[in-house]
Each structure stands twice: as structure tokens, then as C-alpha cells.
Coordinates of C-alpha atoms and ligand atoms in Angstrom, one line a residue:
Chain A
M1 CA -8.5 45.5 11.7
I2 CA -10.4 43.2 13.9
R3 CA -14.0 43.9 13.4
R4 CA -14.7 44.2 17.0
G5 CA -18.3 43.9 18.1
L6 CA -19.5 42.6 14.8
F7 CA -20.1 39.3 16.4
K8 CA -20.6 39.1 20.1
H9 CA -19.3 35.8 21.2
P10 CA -19.8 33.7 24.2
K11 CA -16.8 33.9 26.5
N12 CA -15.6 30.4 25.8
D13 CA -17.4 28.1 23.5
L14 CA -15.0 25.3 24.0
E15 CA -17.1 24.7 27.0
G16 CA -20.2 26.7 26.1
E17 CA -21.2 25.4 22.7
I18 CA -19.2 22.3 22.4
G19 CA -18.4 20.7 25.6
H20 CA -21.9 19.7 26.4
D21 CA -23.4 16.4 25.9
R22 CA -26.4 17.4 27.9
T23 CA -27.5 20.8 26.5
P24 CA -29.6 20.0 23.4
G25 CA -27.9 21.2 20.2
P26 CA -29.8 22.8 17.4
F27 CA -30.6 19.5 15.6
V28 CA -32.3 17.5 18.3
P29 CA -35.6 16.7 16.7
E30 CA -37.9 17.5 19.6
N31 CA -36.3 20.9 19.8
L32 CA -38.3 23.3 17.6
C33 CA -36.4 26.4 18.6
V34 CA -32.8 27.3 19.4
T35 CA -31.3 30.5 20.9
C36 CA -28.4 32.1 19.0
P37 CA -25.5 32.0 21.4
S38 CA -24.2 35.3 19.9
C39 CA -27.3 37.6 19.7
R40 CA -29.7 35.6 21.9
K41 CA -32.4 35.6 19.2
L42 CA -34.8 32.7 19.3
L43 CA -34.7 30.9 16.0
F44 CA -36.8 28.2 14.5
R45 CA -34.8 25.1 13.6
D46 CA -36.4 24.9 10.2
A47 CA -35.6 28.4 9.3
L48 CA -32.0 27.9 10.4
A49 CA -31.7 24.8 8.1
D50 CA -32.5 27.1 5.2
T51 CA -29.7 29.4 6.0
S52 CA -27.0 26.6 6.4
D53 CA -27.2 27.0 10.1
V54 CA -26.3 30.7 10.1
C55 CA -28.2 33.1 12.4
P56 CA -30.1 35.4 10.0
R57 CA -29.8 38.3 12.4
C58 CA -26.1 38.4 13.4
G59 CA -24.4 35.9 11.1
W60 CA -23.3 33.5 13.9
H61 CA -22.3 30.2 12.3
F62 CA -23.8 27.3 14.3
R63 CA -21.9 24.1 15.0
M64 CA -22.6 21.7 12.2
S65 CA -22.3 17.9 12.0
A66 CA -19.7 16.4 9.7
R67 CA -22.4 14.7 7.5
R68 CA -24.3 17.9 7.1
R69 CA -21.2 19.8 6.1
I70 CA -20.4 17.2 3.5
A71 CA -24.0 17.3 2.2
L72 CA -23.8 21.1 1.9
I73 CA -20.4 21.3 0.2
S74 CA -20.6 18.3 -2.2
D75 CA -22.5 18.1 -5.4
E76 CA -25.7 16.1 -4.7
G77 CA -25.3 12.4 -4.7
T78 CA -21.5 12.4 -5.4
F79 CA -20.1 11.6 -1.9
R80 CA -18.6 8.2 -1.5
E81 CA -17.5 7.5 2.0
Q82 CA -14.2 5.8 2.9
D83 CA -13.0 4.0 6.0
A84 CA -16.3 4.3 7.9
D85 CA -15.3 1.2 9.9
V86 CA -12.2 2.9 11.4
V87 CA -13.5 3.8 14.9
S88 CA -11.9 4.6 18.3
Q89 CA -10.8 1.8 20.6
N90 CA -9.1 2.1 23.9
P91 CA -5.4 1.4 23.1
L92 CA -4.0 2.3 26.5
H93 CA -6.9 0.9 28.5
F94 CA -7.4 4.3 29.9
P95 CA -10.0 4.2 32.8
G96 CA -13.4 5.5 31.8
Y97 CA -12.6 5.9 28.1
D98 CA -14.7 2.9 26.9
E99 CA -17.7 4.5 28.6
K100 CA -16.9 7.9 27.1
I101 CA -16.8 6.4 23.6
K102 CA -20.1 4.6 24.1
R103 CA -21.7 7.8 25.4
A104 CA -20.4 9.8 22.4
R105 CA -21.9 7.2 20.1
R106 CA -25.3 7.7 21.6
T107 CA -25.2 11.5 20.6
E108 CA -26.1 12.8 17.2
A109 CA -22.5 12.0 16.1
G110 CA -23.1 8.2 16.2
K111 CA -19.9 6.5 15.1
D112 CA -18.7 9.6 13.3
E113 CA -15.4 11.1 14.5
V114 CA -14.3 12.4 11.2
V115 CA -16.1 11.6 8.0
C116 CA -13.9 11.0 5.0
G117 CA -14.4 10.2 1.3
I118 CA -14.5 11.3 -2.3
C119 CA -17.0 13.7 -3.8
R120 CA -17.4 16.4 -6.5
I121 CA -17.5 20.1 -5.6
G122 CA -18.7 22.2 -8.5
G123 CA -18.2 19.2 -10.8
L124 CA -14.6 18.7 -9.7
K125 CA -13.5 15.5 -8.1
C126 CA -11.7 15.8 -4.7
C127 CA -11.1 14.0 -1.4
V128 CA -13.0 15.5 1.5
F129 CA -13.0 15.2 5.3
A130 CA -15.1 16.8 8.0
M131 CA -14.5 16.4 11.7
E132 CA -17.4 15.8 13.9
P133 CA -17.8 18.3 16.8
A134 CA -20.4 16.1 18.7
F135 CA -17.9 13.3 19.2
M136 CA -15.8 14.1 22.2
M137 CA -15.3 17.7 21.1
G138 CA -13.8 16.7 17.8
S139 CA -10.7 15.4 19.6
M140 CA -8.1 13.5 17.6
G141 CA -7.2 10.0 18.7
T142 CA -5.7 7.2 16.6
A143 CA -8.8 6.6 14.6
V144 CA -9.1 10.2 13.5
G145 CA -5.4 10.3 12.7
E146 CA -5.6 7.0 10.8
K147 CA -8.6 8.2 8.7
I148 CA -7.1 11.6 7.8
T149 CA -3.8 9.8 6.9
R150 CA -5.5 7.3 4.7
L151 CA -7.4 10.0 3.0
F152 CA -4.3 12.0 2.1
E153 CA -2.5 8.9 1.0
H154 CA -5.4 8.0 -1.2
A155 CA -5.6 11.5 -2.6
T156 CA -1.8 11.4 -3.3
K157 CA -2.2 8.1 -5.2
A158 CA -5.3 9.3 -7.1
G159 CA -3.8 12.7 -7.8
L160 CA -6.8 14.5 -6.2
P161 CA -7.0 17.7 -4.1
V162 CA -8.2 17.5 -0.5
V163 CA -10.8 19.8 1.0
G164 CA -11.0 19.5 4.8
F165 CA -13.2 20.9 7.6
T166 CA -11.6 21.1 11.0
V167 CA -13.2 21.4 14.4
S168 CA -11.3 20.1 17.4
G169 CA -10.6 20.4 21.0
G170 CA -7.1 19.0 20.3
A171 CA -5.5 15.6 20.8
R172 CA -7.6 13.1 22.7
M173 CA -5.8 12.7 26.0
Q174 CA -7.3 9.3 26.8
E175 CA -5.1 7.9 24.0
G176 CA -2.0 9.5 25.5
I177 CA 1.1 9.7 23.5
L178 CA -0.5 7.8 20.6
A179 CA -2.9 10.7 20.1
L180 CA 0.1 13.1 20.0
M181 CA 1.8 10.9 17.4
Q182 CA -1.2 11.4 15.1
M183 CA 0.0 15.0 14.6
A184 CA 3.2 13.6 13.1
K185 CA 1.5 10.9 11.1
T186 CA -1.0 13.2 9.5
S187 CA 1.6 15.8 8.8
G188 CA 3.7 13.2 7.0
A189 CA 0.7 12.3 4.8
V190 CA 0.0 16.0 4.1
R191 CA 3.7 16.6 3.2
R192 CA 3.6 13.7 0.7
H193 CA 0.4 15.0 -0.8
S194 CA 2.0 18.5 -1.1
D195 CA 5.2 17.1 -2.6
A196 CA 3.1 15.5 -5.3
G197 CA 2.0 19.0 -6.3
L198 CA -1.5 18.6 -5.1
L199 CA -3.8 21.2 -3.6
Y200 CA -5.1 21.1 0.0
I201 CA -7.7 23.5 1.2
A202 CA -8.6 23.6 4.9
V203 CA -11.7 25.3 6.3
L204 CA -11.2 26.1 10.0
T205 CA -14.5 26.0 11.9
N206 CA -15.5 26.8 15.4
P207 CA -13.5 25.8 17.4
T208 CA -10.2 24.4 16.0
T209 CA -7.5 24.2 18.7
G210 CA -4.6 22.2 20.1
G211 CA -3.0 19.4 18.2
V212 CA -5.2 19.8 15.1
T213 CA -4.3 23.5 14.8
A214 CA -0.6 22.5 15.3
S215 CA -0.8 19.9 12.5
F216 CA -3.0 19.4 9.5
A217 CA -5.3 22.5 10.1
M218 CA -2.4 24.9 9.6
E219 CA -0.6 22.9 6.9
A220 CA -3.0 23.6 4.0
D221 CA -2.0 25.5 0.9
I222 CA -5.1 27.7 1.3
I223 CA -6.6 28.2 4.7
L224 CA -10.2 29.5 5.0
A225 CA -11.9 30.2 8.3
E226 CA -15.6 30.6 9.1
P227 CA -16.7 33.9 10.6
G228 CA -16.1 34.1 14.4
A229 CA -14.5 30.7 14.6
L230 CA -12.1 30.3 17.5
V231 CA -8.8 29.1 16.2
G232 CA -5.7 28.7 18.3
F233 CA -3.0 26.4 19.7
A234 CA -3.8 26.9 23.4
G235 CA -7.4 27.2 24.4
P236 CA -8.5 30.6 25.9
R237 CA -8.9 29.2 29.4
V238 CA -5.4 27.7 29.5
I239 CA -3.9 31.1 28.3
E240 CA -5.9 33.0 30.9
Q241 CA -4.6 30.6 33.6
T242 CA -1.0 31.0 32.3
I243 CA -0.8 34.7 32.0
R244 CA -3.4 35.5 34.8
Q245 CA -5.2 38.1 32.9
K246 CA -8.4 38.4 30.8
L247 CA -8.0 38.0 27.0
P248 CA -8.9 40.9 24.7
Q249 CA -12.1 40.7 22.8
G250 CA -11.9 39.0 19.5
F251 CA -8.7 37.2 20.5
Q252 CA -8.1 33.9 18.5
R253 CA -11.2 34.6 16.4
A254 CA -11.0 34.0 12.6
E255 CA -10.9 37.8 12.0
F256 CA -8.0 38.1 14.4
L257 CA -6.1 35.3 12.5
L258 CA -6.8 37.0 9.2
E259 CA -5.3 40.3 10.6
K260 CA -2.3 38.4 11.9
G261 CA -1.8 36.7 8.5
F262 CA -2.6 33.1 9.4
V263 CA -5.7 32.6 7.2
D264 CA -6.3 33.5 3.6
Q265 CA -10.0 34.4 3.8
I266 CA -13.0 34.4 6.1
S267 CA -15.5 32.2 4.4
N268 CA -19.2 32.7 5.0
R269 CA -21.2 29.5 4.6
K270 CA -23.5 31.2 2.1
T271 CA -20.7 31.6 -0.5
Q272 CA -18.4 28.8 0.8
K273 CA -19.2 26.2 -1.9
Q274 CA -18.8 28.8 -4.7
L275 CA -15.4 29.9 -3.3
I276 CA -14.1 26.4 -2.9
S277 CA -15.2 25.4 -6.4
R278 CA -13.4 28.4 -7.8
L279 CA -10.2 27.6 -5.9
L280 CA -10.4 24.0 -7.1
E281 CA -11.0 25.2 -10.6
F282 CA -7.8 27.4 -10.5
H283 CA -5.8 24.3 -9.7
V284 CA -7.1 21.8 -12.3
G285 CA -4.0 20.3 -13.8
G286 CA -3.0 19.9 -17.4
E287 CA -2.2 22.5 -20.0
R288 CA -5.0 24.8 -21.0
T289 CA -4.6 26.8 -24.2
D290 CA -6.6 29.9 -24.8
E291 CA -8.2 29.5 -28.2
R292 CA -8.8 33.2 -28.6
L293 CA -5.2 34.1 -29.2
Chain B
M1 CA 21.2 2.4 39.8
W2 CA 19.3 0.9 36.9
G3 CA 17.3 -1.0 39.4
V4 CA 16.5 2.1 41.4
S5 CA 15.1 4.1 38.6
A6 CA 13.3 1.1 37.1
R7 CA 11.4 0.9 40.3
M8 CA 10.4 4.6 40.2
N9 CA 6.7 5.1 39.3
A10 CA 5.6 7.4 36.5
Y11 CA 4.9 10.3 38.8
E12 CA 8.3 10.0 40.5
K13 CA 9.9 10.0 37.0
L14 CA 7.9 13.1 36.1
L15 CA 9.3 14.9 39.2
A16 CA 12.8 13.6 38.4
A17 CA 12.5 14.9 34.8
R18 CA 11.5 18.3 36.1
S19 CA 14.1 18.5 38.9
N20 CA 16.3 21.6 39.0
D21 CA 19.6 19.8 39.1
R22 CA 18.9 17.8 36.0
A23 CA 21.3 18.3 33.0
T24 CA 19.8 20.6 30.3
A25 CA 20.4 20.7 26.6
K26 CA 23.4 23.0 26.8
D27 CA 25.1 20.6 29.2
Y28 CA 24.8 17.8 26.6
I29 CA 25.8 20.1 23.8
A30 CA 29.0 21.1 25.7
R31 CA 29.9 17.4 26.3
L32 CA 29.0 15.9 22.9
F33 CA 30.0 18.5 20.3
L34 CA 33.4 19.9 19.9
H35 CA 33.8 23.5 18.7
F36 CA 30.1 24.2 19.0
V37 CA 29.1 27.6 17.5
E38 CA 25.8 29.0 18.5
L39 CA 23.7 30.6 15.7
H40 CA 20.8 32.9 16.7
G41 CA 17.5 34.1 15.5
D42 CA 14.7 33.1 13.2
R43 CA 15.2 36.0 10.6
R44 CA 11.5 36.8 10.9
Y45 CA 10.8 38.2 14.3
G46 CA 13.4 37.6 17.0
D47 CA 15.7 35.2 18.9
D48 CA 14.0 32.9 21.3
P49 CA 16.3 32.0 24.2
A50 CA 14.3 28.9 25.0
V51 CA 15.8 27.3 21.9
I52 CA 19.5 26.9 21.3
T53 CA 20.7 26.3 17.7
G54 CA 24.1 25.9 16.2
I55 CA 26.7 23.7 14.5
G56 CA 29.3 21.5 16.2
M57 CA 31.5 18.5 15.5
L58 CA 30.3 15.0 16.4
G59 CA 33.5 13.1 16.1
R60 CA 34.7 14.1 12.6
T61 CA 31.3 15.2 11.3
P62 CA 29.8 18.7 11.5
V63 CA 26.2 18.4 12.7
T64 CA 23.3 20.8 13.3
V65 CA 22.3 20.9 16.9
I66 CA 18.9 22.1 18.2
G67 CA 18.0 22.1 21.9
I68 CA 15.2 23.4 24.0
E69 CA 16.9 24.9 27.0
K70 CA 15.3 25.3 30.4
G71 CA 18.4 26.9 32.0
H72 CA 19.9 26.6 35.4
G73 CA 19.2 29.0 38.3
T74 CA 16.3 31.3 38.6
K75 CA 17.7 34.1 36.6
E76 CA 18.6 32.0 33.6
K77 CA 15.3 30.0 33.8
I78 CA 13.4 33.2 33.6
A79 CA 15.5 34.5 30.7
R80 CA 14.8 31.2 28.9
N81 CA 11.1 31.2 29.8
F82 CA 11.6 27.9 31.6
G83 CA 12.1 26.1 28.3
S84 CA 8.7 27.0 26.8
A85 CA 9.4 28.2 23.3
H86 CA 7.5 30.9 21.4
P87 CA 6.8 30.5 17.7
E88 CA 10.1 32.2 16.9
G89 CA 11.9 29.4 18.8
Y90 CA 10.4 26.8 16.5
R91 CA 11.1 29.0 13.5
K92 CA 14.7 29.5 14.7
A93 CA 14.9 25.7 14.7
L94 CA 13.3 25.5 11.2
R95 CA 15.9 27.9 9.8
Q96 CA 18.7 25.7 11.0
M97 CA 16.9 22.5 9.7
R98 CA 16.9 24.1 6.2
L99 CA 20.5 25.1 6.5
A100 CA 21.3 21.6 7.6
E101 CA 19.5 20.2 4.5
K102 CA 21.3 22.7 2.2
F103 CA 24.7 21.6 3.5
G104 CA 23.9 17.9 4.0
R105 CA 24.4 18.0 7.8
P106 CA 22.6 15.6 10.1
V107 CA 20.3 17.2 12.7
I108 CA 20.4 16.3 16.4
C109 CA 17.6 17.6 18.6
F110 CA 17.5 17.8 22.4
V111 CA 14.0 18.1 23.8
D112 CA 13.2 19.3 27.2
T113 CA 10.1 21.4 27.6
A114 CA 6.9 21.4 29.6
G115 CA 5.3 22.5 26.4
A116 CA 5.1 25.3 23.8
Y117 CA 4.3 28.6 25.6
C118 CA 0.7 29.5 26.0
G119 CA 0.4 33.3 25.9
I120 CA -1.0 36.2 23.8
G121 CA 2.1 36.9 21.8
A122 CA 2.6 33.2 21.1
E123 CA -0.9 32.9 19.7
E124 CA -0.6 36.2 17.8
R125 CA 2.5 35.0 16.0
G126 CA 1.0 31.6 15.2
Q127 CA 2.2 29.0 17.7
G128 CA 0.1 26.3 16.0
Q129 CA 1.3 27.2 12.6
A130 CA 5.0 27.2 13.7
I131 CA 4.7 23.7 15.2
A132 CA 2.8 22.4 12.2
E133 CA 5.4 23.8 9.8
N134 CA 8.2 22.0 11.7
L135 CA 6.3 18.7 11.5
T136 CA 5.9 18.8 7.7
E137 CA 9.5 20.1 7.4
L138 CA 11.0 17.3 9.4
M139 CA 8.8 14.7 7.6
G140 CA 10.5 15.6 4.4
L141 CA 14.0 16.9 5.6
K142 CA 16.5 15.2 3.4
V143 CA 19.2 14.6 6.0
P144 CA 19.3 12.2 9.0
V145 CA 17.5 13.5 12.1
I146 CA 17.8 12.1 15.6
S147 CA 15.8 13.5 18.6
I148 CA 16.7 12.8 22.2
L149 CA 14.2 13.5 25.0
I150 CA 16.4 14.5 27.9
G151 CA 13.9 15.7 30.5
E152 CA 10.3 16.7 29.9
G153 CA 8.6 16.0 26.6
G154 CA 5.5 18.2 26.7
S155 CA 3.0 17.7 23.9
G156 CA 3.1 19.5 20.6
G157 CA 5.9 21.8 21.8
A158 CA 8.1 18.7 22.2
L159 CA 6.9 16.9 19.0
A160 CA 7.9 19.9 16.9
L161 CA 11.5 18.8 17.4
A162 CA 10.9 15.1 17.7
V163 CA 9.9 14.0 14.2
A164 CA 13.0 12.0 13.5
D165 CA 14.5 8.8 12.1
E166 CA 15.1 7.7 15.7
V167 CA 13.7 9.1 18.9
W168 CA 15.6 8.3 22.0
M169 CA 14.8 8.9 25.6
L170 CA 16.9 9.3 28.7
E171 CA 16.0 6.6 31.3
N172 CA 14.2 9.1 33.5
A173 CA 12.7 11.4 30.9
V174 CA 9.0 11.6 30.3
Y175 CA 6.9 12.3 27.2
S176 CA 3.2 13.1 27.2
V177 CA 0.3 14.5 25.2
I178 CA -0.7 16.6 28.2
S179 CA 0.8 17.3 31.7
P180 CA -0.6 14.7 34.1
E181 CA -1.8 17.7 36.3
G182 CA -3.7 19.1 33.3
C183 CA -5.2 15.7 32.4
A184 CA -6.3 15.1 36.0
S185 CA -7.9 18.5 36.3
I186 CA -9.8 18.2 33.0
L187 CA -10.9 14.6 33.4
W188 CA -11.5 14.3 37.2
K189 CA -11.6 18.0 38.2
D190 CA -8.8 17.2 40.6
S191 CA -5.2 18.1 39.7
G192 CA -4.3 16.2 42.9
R193 CA -4.8 13.0 41.0
A194 CA -1.8 13.8 38.7
K195 CA -0.2 10.6 40.0
D196 CA -3.0 8.5 38.6
A197 CA -3.0 10.4 35.3
A198 CA 0.8 10.0 35.0
E199 CA 0.3 6.2 35.4
H200 CA -2.5 5.9 32.8
L201 CA -1.0 8.3 30.2
K202 CA 2.0 6.0 29.8
I203 CA 4.7 8.7 29.9
T204 CA 7.9 6.8 30.9
A205 CA 10.6 5.8 28.6
Q206 CA 9.9 2.1 29.4
D207 CA 6.2 2.4 28.5
L208 CA 7.0 4.4 25.3
L209 CA 9.5 1.9 24.1
S210 CA 7.0 -0.9 24.4
L211 CA 4.5 1.3 22.5
H212 CA 7.2 1.8 19.7
V213 CA 6.9 5.5 20.2
I214 CA 10.6 5.7 21.0
D215 CA 13.5 3.6 19.7
R216 CA 16.0 3.5 22.5
I217 CA 16.4 4.2 26.2
I218 CA 19.6 5.9 27.2
P219 CA 20.7 4.6 30.7
E220 CA 21.6 7.4 33.1
G221 CA 22.3 5.5 36.2
L222 CA 26.1 5.8 35.9
G223 CA 26.3 9.5 36.0
F224 CA 26.3 12.3 33.5
S225 CA 29.7 11.8 31.9
K226 CA 29.1 8.1 31.2
T227 CA 25.7 8.9 29.8
C228 CA 27.3 11.4 27.4
A229 CA 30.0 8.9 26.4
F230 CA 27.4 6.3 25.6
L231 CA 25.2 8.8 23.8
K232 CA 28.1 9.9 21.7
I233 CA 28.9 6.4 20.5
Q234 CA 25.3 5.7 19.8
L235 CA 24.9 8.9 17.8
I236 CA 28.0 8.2 15.7
R237 CA 27.0 4.6 15.0
T238 CA 23.4 5.6 14.1
L239 CA 24.5 8.3 11.7
N240 CA 27.0 5.9 10.1
R241 CA 24.1 3.6 9.4
S242 CA 21.9 6.4 8.0
R243 CA 24.7 7.3 5.7
A244 CA 24.3 4.0 3.9
L245 CA 20.7 4.8 3.0
S246 CA 19.6 6.8 0.0
T247 CA 17.6 9.9 0.7
E248 CA 14.5 8.1 -0.5
E249 CA 15.1 5.2 1.8
L250 CA 15.8 7.5 4.7
L251 CA 12.5 9.5 4.1
N252 CA 10.5 6.3 3.6
L253 CA 11.7 4.8 6.8
R254 CA 11.0 8.1 8.7
Y255 CA 7.5 8.2 7.3
E256 CA 6.8 4.5 8.1
R257 CA 8.1 5.0 11.6
F258 CA 5.3 7.4 12.4
R259 CA 2.8 5.9 10.0
R260 CA 2.7 2.7 12.0
I261 CA 1.9 4.3 15.4
G262 CA -1.6 3.3 16.4
D263 CA -1.3 0.0 14.5
H264 CA -1.7 -2.1 17.6
V265 CA -5.3 -1.0 17.3
V266 CA -6.2 -3.3 14.4
Y267 CA -8.2 -1.3 11.9
P268 CA -9.8 -3.1 9.0
A269 CA -8.7 -2.2 5.5
D270 CA -10.9 0.2 3.6
S271 CA -14.1 -1.6 3.0
T272 CA -15.3 0.6 0.1
Ligands
ZN301 ZN1 -27.5 35.6 16.2

């Protein structure tokens, strides 16, 4: 069952919550208050920080920066970043793209497009990545593809599980076909990691669409999704244009995907770390003998 | 004829690739593979008419053939959803890939689609998951795979059948991350600038060869039967070369082929 009406969502947060460089997000310092896009309640930023950016009234999960996600999921002080210097360039000399990159770097995202590294979660070592929603809608260009690929290759070599947080508007069109090819490239690295018998957990966050959904987001052994997250291949606007009708309420939301069998669990931020730690613990390699028998 | 098409700009090629009288997958299949037997269905949900799968003889070798089919004539085009596959189309292909691996048959894919279908049913049945599964499957498939873009190569829906040891393109085919119209309307709020977008997106076979995204251009200036004759020789030769490789070598080469893409952007090695 889709829990209809449990969360009232804005019509299209691909444009609403994410596609805005101008509207101040919840973490702009001069902004003391923020309105919940779901229930319209006015919330204090400080109070929101205490609840992992979840609306205390309706449970809406706010957009979260890659670094904040990693800070919340990893054991304190254990995160070691990798490949921070791999950043977007303009491989096809696409007009206006250089300026777009510069503008994105002036947002709260800075140089982050996806943050990758090694950390411990509940004491267990793993590779971790988190995509950055503020950088051009979390779109995947060659830099993002390269970093994700390197992370999976590293995890395969080191025999480590991967925990990844996705948020993406899809492939980055300014990098043309090279962006599309990152879907194949990352999928190759995920496959090798999987063939090595290693665990990959993906957490799909709002929104995860396009080429990222159609590659490493949906290739995990265990797929979690945050409540209310929009997850799909085509964005809602494209579908509405194609079929010329309004989409049903709750369509492409995490709860809908759970009902259709495409995610393992809806994961609330409050218990997310505990859940991921437990899942990692189930997959710790090596023989374990039970002393009691 | 070579000269004529070489002078066509990206947008003209896009229109040529979409034109109604262009040969479709089943035209190539009929010419290239003797005794082709079509095999239907994904064994999970249904049979997607936008994807044709089966087995045929390429010279003396049985091969698995997968093609996205746009159809000819309005009636067939509608029946085949204009070559826009649903998840069951990709899963139909997946089933045949696995059978090909079981019986050691090479896989030949013909790609011609504006993109995977964007609709309610497609999303309900996991369009993204279906494409993703094909990408990982093809990356590890233990038999040779060759993909040929014969018309339109539209985004993830095309890539789902284009992870291969070699990717070839017909001289006037196009391959793009997004339709130039879509790109222009998102970036410039003006779908009329599709011509500009087509140029900048680098969608022609010539551009993609220089970007090392494809491995070979199949000339089509001498007409359909000559194109097919050339294609057949190249397929047989390429599969003969693949046969000399061990499975491990084959898979390593396929991995490296895609692993390199984006390398012209020089990234520093990990600094940590
Ligand atoms: Zn709320």
C-alpha cells in the first residue's frame, strides 16, 4: 500500500527544492528559519540540525549536503576523503558550461560533486560516497563517474563494502555522450565489486533520477530509500509531457517503489545509521563459530 | 556518396537517422542472419514488441541477435511503440543474453531508439532497474558482444544494449545523452535551438569515433545491400578475433574500453 497523504509533497521538487541556485536552502547562515516544503511549518534551522534535517512535524527529509551526510553516517573522526581533486572540466567545450561550473562552485557545494572516501560505520570499515545535490542538481558528468568508479575499484582491491547515497537529476548533458558513458563505466566497477563477493548498500535520497537510477543506484545488493524520496528513470515532468496526463499522487515516491518491489526498506534518517551498521555487521566476512554449542 | 553525408551537419544527420524510410533492425537481421528464429518474452511480465530477440546463423556460427525495432508504416510503428522499449523489452534482451552465455553464443545488438519509454507502466515496472541490470550483465557477460547503432541512439535506453566489446555506428546514425530538442528546451528554454544543441552534444558517428566512444563507422553510401555485405564481413572477422581471447582477456578489454572514457580529461591520481 502506498501510504497516501502521509507526506504531502510539492508537485515537482526536481525544480522546486533542487533546481534553484537562487532560493536559499536551509543551511544558508543568514537564514534563521526555513519553511517545510511538505507541511509549510516554519522551522528554526538550529532545531532542524538536531533532527538530522527532518521536519519534526511531518517527517519531511530535507535536502542534505554530501559532507553533512557523511558526517552523520560515519563514526566520528574516521572519514578519510579520496580523490577530492577530481573535479569537472568542460571536455566537449560546451557553451556556457564553464560558467555553470564556476557558479556551482560558489554555492554551498563548493567543489563537491560527489564526496568519496573510507570511514567506519558502527566500527566497521567501508567505502562511502555521497552525491552533492547543490552542485548542478547532483548530475553525473565524467568527474562524478570517475570518482565513483575509483571508489568501487578501491573497495574491490581492499575487500571493503560500499555504502552510497545517491541524489541526482541524471546525466550531465553538457558533457554529452561522455556523461552517458559514465553509466557503463560505473556499472563495470560495481559488477567487479559484486563479483568479488562484496556488499554494496545504496541509499536513494530525494530526488534520484535518470542515468544514476539507471546505473549504480539500482545496482546495489541492498537498496534503501529515504521517506518521500522521488526515485525514477524519467522525471515526472517528462512523463506528464509524454503521456499528456497528470501523474497519480505518490507516484515515483520511495513508498511507491517499496510497493512495486524496487527497494528493500524505507529508511528514516533517525535510525539510518543503526540500520546500515546492522546490515554491514551481517556481511562481515570470515568464519564465525558460535561458542555456546 | 561518402562526401555528401560527410558534409551533413549534426542536425541533418539526426533527421536522417529518424527518417521513415531508414532500414530498421529487422531489415538488417533478415539480411545478415540465415535461418533467424525469433524468441519472445521476458518470462516475467510480457513480450515487448519494441525489442526483437532470437538466434540466427552468422556464416557458420549461431549467434544471439537483439534489436530495438521501430517498425515500418504507421500501424507497425504504433504496435512497436516507435522503438521505445518498456522494462520488459530490456528484460527480454537480458534473458537472451543469459541464454547466449549458457550456450557460448556471441551476442549482436542493433540499437535504434529515441530512448526508453517514459510512462507510468514503465516506471512502475522499474525502467531504471531494468536498464541498470543490463549494464552490469553486459559488463560481465562471458561471450563476445558487438553493438551496432543503426539509427537513433537515445540515452540510457540505447546504452542498455550498447555495452559491448566493440560499438559500431552507421555513417548517418546518431548517439546522444539527450535528444537535442530536450537539451535545447532545458538549457535555453527554446526547443527551436535543437540544431545548436545537436552540434554541441557531439552526436555524429564521426565525432564519437574521435571521442573513442565508438570503434568503427559503417559506410552506408553505397546502398543497403552493400552496407549489409560489409557489415557481415566485419562481424565475422571481429568475432574470429574475439575467439582467440580467453574469457578473462575478453572481459578485461571490455571493462577497459569503457573505463578509459573521460580520460582525455586529465585527472590527477589519488592524492591521499
Ligand atoms: Zn513538515
